[in-house]
Coordinates of C-alpha atoms in Angstrom, one line a residue:
X1 CA 0.0 0.2 -0.1
X2 CA 1.2 3.8 -0.8
X3 CA 0.8 6.5 1.6
X4 CA -0.1 9.6 -0.1
X5 CA 1.8 12.7 0.1
X6 CA -0.9 14.9 1.6
X7 CA -4.4 14.9 0.4
X8 CA -3.3 16.2 -3.1
X9 CA -2.1 12.3 -3.6
X10 CA -5.6 11.1 -2.9
X11 CA -7.8 10.4 -5.9
X12 CA -11.7 10.1 -5.9
X13 CA -11.3 6.4 -7.1
X14 CA -8.9 5.3 -4.2
X15 CA -9.7 3.2 -1.7
X16 CA -8.7 4.6 1.6
X17 CA -8.3 3.4 5.3
X18 CA -8.8 5.9 7.7
X19 CA -8.0 5.6 11.4
X20 CA -9.2 8.3 13.9
X21 CA -11.3 9.5 16.9
X22 CA -14.6 11.4 17.3
X23 CA -14.0 15.2 18.5
X24 CA -15.5 16.8 21.3
X25 CA -17.9 18.3 18.9
X26 CA -19.6 15.3 18.3
X27 CA -19.9 16.0 14.4
X28 CA -16.4 15.6 13.2
X29 CA -13.6 12.8 13.3
X30 CA -9.8 13.6 13.5
X31 CA -7.9 11.4 11.3
X32 CA -4.8 10.1 13.1
X33 CA -3.8 8.0 9.9
X34 CA -4.6 7.9 6.3
X35 CA -3.5 4.8 4.1
X36 CA -4.2 4.7 0.5
X37 CA -5.1 1.3 -0.9
X38 CA -5.4 2.3 -4.5
X39 CA -7.8 1.9 -7.1
X40 CA -8.0 -2.0 -7.2
X41 CA -10.3 -1.9 -4.0
X42 CA -13.8 -1.2 -4.1
X43 CA -13.7 2.5 -3.1
X44 CA -17.7 2.3 -2.3
X45 CA -17.2 -0.1 0.2
X46 CA -16.9 1.2 3.7
X47 CA -15.8 -0.5 7.0
X48 CA -16.7 1.4 10.0
X49 CA -15.4 0.2 13.4
X50 CA -15.6 1.4 17.0
X51 CA -17.7 1.5 20.1
X52 CA -21.5 1.6 19.9
X53 CA -22.8 4.7 21.2
X54 CA -26.5 3.9 21.1
X55 CA -28.6 1.4 19.3
X56 CA -32.3 0.4 18.5
X57 CA -33.2 -3.1 17.8
X58 CA -36.7 -1.9 16.8
X59 CA -35.2 0.0 13.8
X60 CA -32.2 -2.4 13.4
X61 CA -29.9 0.6 13.9
X62 CA -26.8 1.7 15.7
X63 CA -24.4 4.7 16.1
X64 CA -20.9 4.4 15.7
X65 CA -18.8 7.6 16.0
X66 CA -21.9 9.5 15.1
X67 CA -22.7 7.7 12.0
X68 CA -26.1 5.5 11.8
X69 CA -25.4 2.2 10.9
X70 CA -28.7 0.0 9.3
X71 CA -28.2 -3.6 9.8
X72 CA -31.7 -4.8 8.7
X73 CA -30.4 -6.2 5.3
X74 CA -27.2 -7.4 6.6
X75 CA -26.6 -11.1 5.3
X76 CA -23.8 -11.7 7.6
X77 CA -24.1 -10.9 11.3
X78 CA -21.4 -12.4 13.6
X79 CA -20.5 -12.7 17.4
X80 CA -17.0 -11.9 18.5
X81 CA -15.8 -15.5 18.2
X82 CA -16.8 -15.4 14.3
X83 CA -20.0 -17.4 14.8
X84 CA -23.0 -16.5 12.8
X85 CA -25.7 -15.2 15.3
X86 CA -29.3 -13.6 14.6
X87 CA -30.0 -9.9 14.7
X88 CA -31.8 -10.4 18.0
X89 CA -28.7 -12.0 19.6
X90 CA -26.6 -9.2 17.9
X91 CA -28.5 -6.4 19.7
X92 CA -29.0 -8.3 22.9
X93 CA -25.1 -8.5 22.9
X94 CA -24.6 -4.9 22.5
X95 CA -23.9 -2.3 25.8
X96 CA -23.7 1.2 24.7
X97 CA -20.1 2.9 25.1
X98 CA -18.5 -0.7 25.6
X99 CA -19.2 -3.0 22.8
X100 CA -17.0 -2.5 19.6
X101 CA -18.6 -3.5 16.3
X102 CA -17.4 -3.4 13.0
X103 CA -19.8 -3.0 10.0
X104 CA -19.3 -3.2 6.3
X105 CA -21.5 -1.7 3.6
X106 CA -22.1 1.4 1.7
X107 CA -23.7 4.6 2.5
X108 CA -27.3 5.5 1.5
X109 CA -27.5 9.2 2.0
X110 CA -25.9 9.6 5.7
X111 CA -26.7 6.0 6.9
X112 CA -24.3 3.3 6.5
X113 CA -26.3 0.2 5.0
X114 CA -24.4 -2.7 6.3
X115 CA -24.3 -6.1 4.6
X116 CA -21.9 -7.5 7.3
X117 CA -21.6 -6.7 11.1
X118 CA -19.7 -8.1 13.5
X119 CA -19.0 -7.6 17.3
X120 CA -15.2 -7.4 18.0
X121 CA -13.4 -9.3 20.7
X122 CA -13.8 -7.4 24.1

């Protein structure tokens, strides 16, 4: 993987891995690392990982870093040990501000529509 020399080295078609943390304003994220993966990866595939701030099993949504994630259409939901679990078990396993979830999908408006969600090891 190539590290870009600043933002000028990033193209719209590049896949990126961005690591960071939410700011105190609760609306922005400070990037601590940006890695250019190149155009061979699907730039429309988003992977978001972080502690679950809040969740609603009724609407099949959760909040990670201020981003709403909808898992209602996720074809793959896994426990921290990689075993497949139901959406009910998934939501029953979540603890706000403690459980870390990794969700993969694409944006529909401002919501990440996940095709995969998994609880990360505690």
